[in-house]
Amino acid sequence: QKEVEQDPGPLSVPEGAIVSLNCTYSNSAFQYFMWYRQYSRKGPELLMYTYSSGNKEDGRFTAQVDKSSKYISLFIRDSQPSDSATYLCAMNKGSTLGRLYFGRGTQLTVWP
Amino acid sequence: DAGVTQSPTHLIKTRGQQVTLRCSPKSGHDTVSWYQQALGQGPQFIFQYYEEEERQRGNFPDRFSGHQFPNYSSELNVNALLLGDSALYLCASSLRSYGYTFGSGTRLTVV
């Protein structure tokens, strides 16, 4: 069993839709949770990070962490075609020099 | 402000050969990590360098080695290449805080 599980999709939604992306994990030592966006032929770009359980909002993006369920989510409101990319969840065990454990990514397409 | 710079962008090698990939971290960053991303998969941690020493290592064989220079730039070396080493190799830099900055990667194809 992988430490971080993420449905690879693909996920296809119309412009303006609310998108929900999710990951589950098995290691209770994870404390920092991140979402990266990766466009084709590019490196991952950090969107948001949260510490422990709770919600964090940044513009159209909301990240949620439920440590009791070992479940994290990213919501995208008013999705745009420019949001079309692969979304990767990542987490680590709380060291500032800690390695990141990634999910396999969810491929999202937002069509006009 | 330049971000993380990786070279070359693409590379084709033959099985059994050796390859060196290079990374210049974002200005001000002192920690460099390397990740391997196979097609359709998430990045997998190879190792991390800080103060010119390997600090952490993932589950990769000794064929994978690295180096960090005094200016914080880094190299990833892979010996005895296998077909399964074909992947996007990503370099990420940080300044001992969260929010690694990734480069665009080097796409290695082993034939």
Coordinates of C-alpha atoms in Angstrom, one line a residue:
Chain A
Q1 CA 0.0 0.0 0.0
K2 CA 1.3 3.4 -1.0
E3 CA 1.6 6.0 1.8
V4 CA -0.3 8.5 -0.3
E5 CA -3.2 7.6 -2.5
Q6 CA -4.7 9.9 -5.1
D7 CA -7.3 9.1 -7.9
P8 CA -5.5 9.9 -11.2
G9 CA -8.7 10.8 -12.9
P10 CA -9.0 12.2 -15.5
L11 CA -11.5 14.7 -14.3
S12 CA -13.3 16.9 -16.9
V13 CA -15.6 19.8 -15.8
P14 CA -17.2 22.8 -17.5
E15 CA -15.9 26.3 -16.8
G16 CA -17.4 27.7 -13.6
A17 CA -17.8 24.3 -11.9
I18 CA -16.6 23.6 -8.4
V19 CA -13.8 21.0 -8.5
S20 CA -13.0 18.7 -5.6
L21 CA -9.7 16.8 -5.5
N22 CA -8.8 14.4 -2.8
C23 CA -6.0 12.3 -1.3
T24 CA -5.9 9.7 1.5
Y25 CA -2.8 8.7 3.4
S26 CA -1.8 6.0 5.8
N27 CA 1.1 7.5 7.9
S28 CA -0.2 9.4 10.9
A29 CA 3.2 11.0 11.2
F30 CA 2.4 13.4 8.3
Q31 CA 1.9 16.9 9.6
Y32 CA 2.3 19.3 6.7
F33 CA 0.1 18.9 3.6
M34 CA 0.6 20.6 0.3
W35 CA -1.1 20.9 -3.1
Y36 CA 1.0 21.4 -6.2
R37 CA -0.1 22.1 -9.7
Q38 CA 1.8 20.8 -12.7
Y39 CA 1.3 21.9 -16.2
S40 CA 2.4 19.7 -19.0
R41 CA 6.2 19.6 -19.4
K42 CA 6.7 21.8 -16.3
G43 CA 7.7 21.2 -12.7
P44 CA 5.2 21.2 -9.9
E45 CA 4.2 24.6 -8.6
L46 CA 3.1 25.0 -4.9
L47 CA -0.5 26.1 -4.6
M48 CA -1.2 25.8 -0.9
Y49 CA 0.1 24.2 2.2
T50 CA -1.6 23.6 5.6
Y51 CA -0.3 22.4 8.9
S52 CA -2.3 19.7 10.8
S53 CA -6.0 19.7 10.5
G54 CA -8.2 22.6 9.4
N55 CA -9.1 24.7 6.4
K56 CA -7.1 27.3 4.5
E57 CA -8.5 29.5 1.8
D58 CA -6.6 31.4 -0.9
G59 CA -8.7 33.1 -3.6
R60 CA -10.6 30.4 -5.5
F61 CA -8.7 27.6 -3.7
T62 CA -9.6 26.0 -0.4
A63 CA -7.5 23.2 1.2
Q64 CA -8.9 21.0 3.9
V65 CA -7.2 18.5 6.1
D66 CA -8.9 15.9 8.3
K67 CA -6.2 14.1 10.2
S68 CA -8.6 11.9 12.0
S69 CA -9.7 10.4 8.7
K70 CA -6.3 10.8 7.0
Y71 CA -8.0 12.7 4.2
I72 CA -7.1 15.9 2.5
S73 CA -9.0 17.9 -0.1
L74 CA -8.5 20.8 -2.5
F75 CA -11.6 22.7 -3.8
I76 CA -11.4 25.0 -6.8
R77 CA -14.3 27.4 -7.1
D78 CA -15.3 29.0 -10.4
S79 CA -12.9 26.8 -12.3
Q80 CA -11.2 28.3 -15.4
P81 CA -9.7 26.6 -18.5
S82 CA -6.3 27.9 -17.2
D83 CA -6.8 25.6 -14.2
S84 CA -6.4 22.6 -16.5
A85 CA -3.3 20.8 -15.2
T86 CA -2.3 17.8 -13.0
Y87 CA -2.8 18.4 -9.3
L88 CA -0.5 16.6 -6.9
C89 CA -1.0 16.3 -3.2
A90 CA 2.1 16.1 -1.1
M91 CA 2.9 15.7 2.6
N92 CA 5.7 15.3 5.0
K93 CA 6.5 14.4 8.5
G94 CA 7.1 17.8 10.0
S95 CA 10.8 18.4 9.5
T96 CA 11.6 21.6 7.7
L97 CA 14.1 19.6 5.7
G98 CA 11.7 16.8 5.2
R99 CA 11.2 14.8 2.0
L100 CA 7.9 15.2 0.3
Y101 CA 5.6 12.2 -0.3
F102 CA 3.5 12.7 -3.4
G103 CA 0.3 11.2 -4.7
R104 CA 0.3 10.2 -8.3
G105 CA -1.7 13.3 -9.3
T106 CA -5.2 14.0 -10.7
Q107 CA -5.4 15.2 -14.3
L108 CA -8.0 18.0 -14.5
T109 CA -9.5 19.5 -17.7
V110 CA -11.8 22.6 -17.5
W111 CA -13.5 23.1 -20.8
P112 CA -15.0 26.4 -21.9
Chain B
D1 CA 14.7 36.5 -10.0
A2 CA 15.6 33.2 -11.7
G3 CA 13.9 30.2 -10.2
V4 CA 15.4 26.7 -10.2
T5 CA 17.4 26.0 -13.4
Q6 CA 18.0 22.5 -14.6
S7 CA 20.1 21.3 -17.5
P8 CA 19.8 19.7 -20.0
T9 CA 16.1 19.8 -20.6
H10 CA 16.1 16.6 -22.6
L11 CA 18.6 13.7 -22.8
I12 CA 18.7 10.4 -24.6
K13 CA 21.1 7.7 -23.3
T14 CA 21.8 4.1 -24.1
R15 CA 21.4 1.3 -21.5
G16 CA 24.5 0.9 -19.4
Q17 CA 25.7 4.5 -19.9
Q18 CA 26.2 7.1 -17.2
V19 CA 24.4 10.5 -17.0
T20 CA 24.9 13.7 -15.1
L21 CA 22.1 16.2 -14.5
R22 CA 22.6 19.6 -13.2
C23 CA 20.6 22.0 -11.0
S24 CA 21.0 25.6 -9.9
P25 CA 18.8 26.5 -7.0
K26 CA 16.7 29.5 -6.7
S27 CA 18.6 32.5 -5.4
G28 CA 19.0 32.4 -1.7
H29 CA 18.1 28.8 -1.4
D30 CA 20.6 26.4 0.2
T31 CA 18.9 23.0 0.2
V32 CA 18.5 20.9 -3.0
S33 CA 16.3 17.8 -3.4
W34 CA 16.0 15.5 -6.4
Y35 CA 12.9 13.6 -7.4
Q36 CA 12.2 11.1 -10.1
Q37 CA 8.8 11.3 -11.8
A38 CA 7.8 8.4 -14.1
L39 CA 5.1 9.0 -16.7
G40 CA 1.7 9.2 -15.0
Q41 CA 3.2 9.0 -11.5
G42 CA 3.9 11.5 -8.7
P43 CA 7.5 12.5 -8.0
Q44 CA 9.5 10.0 -5.9
F45 CA 12.2 11.4 -3.6
I46 CA 15.8 10.4 -4.5
F47 CA 17.9 12.4 -2.0
Q48 CA 18.5 15.8 -0.5
Y49 CA 21.6 17.9 -0.1
Y50 CA 22.3 20.6 2.5
E51 CA 25.7 22.1 3.4
E52 CA 27.3 19.9 0.7
E53 CA 26.2 16.7 2.4
E54 CA 23.5 14.1 1.6
R55 CA 21.0 14.5 4.4
Q56 CA 18.2 12.2 3.4
R57 CA 17.9 9.4 0.9
G58 CA 14.9 7.7 -0.6
N59 CA 14.6 4.1 -1.8
F60 CA 16.9 4.4 -4.7
P61 CA 20.0 2.1 -5.5
D62 CA 23.6 3.3 -5.2
R63 CA 23.6 3.8 -8.9
F64 CA 22.1 7.2 -8.1
S65 CA 24.5 9.6 -6.5
G66 CA 24.8 13.3 -6.1
H67 CA 26.8 16.2 -5.1
Q68 CA 26.3 19.7 -3.9
F69 CA 28.8 22.5 -4.5
P70 CA 29.7 25.5 -2.3
N71 CA 27.5 27.7 -4.4
Y72 CA 24.6 25.4 -3.6
S73 CA 24.2 24.0 -7.1
S74 CA 23.9 20.3 -7.4
E75 CA 24.4 17.3 -9.7
L76 CA 22.6 14.0 -10.0
N77 CA 24.6 11.1 -11.4
V78 CA 23.1 7.9 -12.5
N79 CA 25.4 4.9 -13.5
A80 CA 24.6 1.8 -15.5
L81 CA 21.4 3.2 -16.9
L82 CA 18.4 0.9 -17.1
L83 CA 15.3 1.4 -19.3
G84 CA 13.3 1.9 -16.1
D85 CA 15.4 5.0 -15.3
S86 CA 13.5 6.8 -18.1
A87 CA 11.6 9.6 -16.3
L88 CA 11.5 13.3 -15.6
Y89 CA 14.1 14.3 -13.0
L90 CA 13.1 17.2 -10.9
C91 CA 15.2 19.4 -8.8
A92 CA 13.7 21.3 -5.9
S93 CA 15.3 24.0 -3.7
S94 CA 14.3 25.6 -0.5
L95 CA 15.6 27.7 2.4
R96 CA 14.8 25.4 5.2
S97 CA 11.1 26.2 5.0
Y98 CA 8.1 24.7 3.4
G99 CA 7.3 25.5 -0.2
Y100 CA 9.9 23.9 -2.3
T101 CA 10.5 25.5 -5.6
F102 CA 10.8 23.0 -8.4
G103 CA 12.6 23.3 -11.7
S104 CA 11.0 22.2 -15.0
G105 CA 13.0 19.1 -15.0
T106 CA 15.3 17.0 -17.2
R107 CA 13.5 14.4 -19.3
L108 CA 15.8 11.4 -19.6
T109 CA 15.0 8.7 -22.1
V110 CA 17.1 5.5 -21.9
V111 CA 17.0 3.3 -25.1

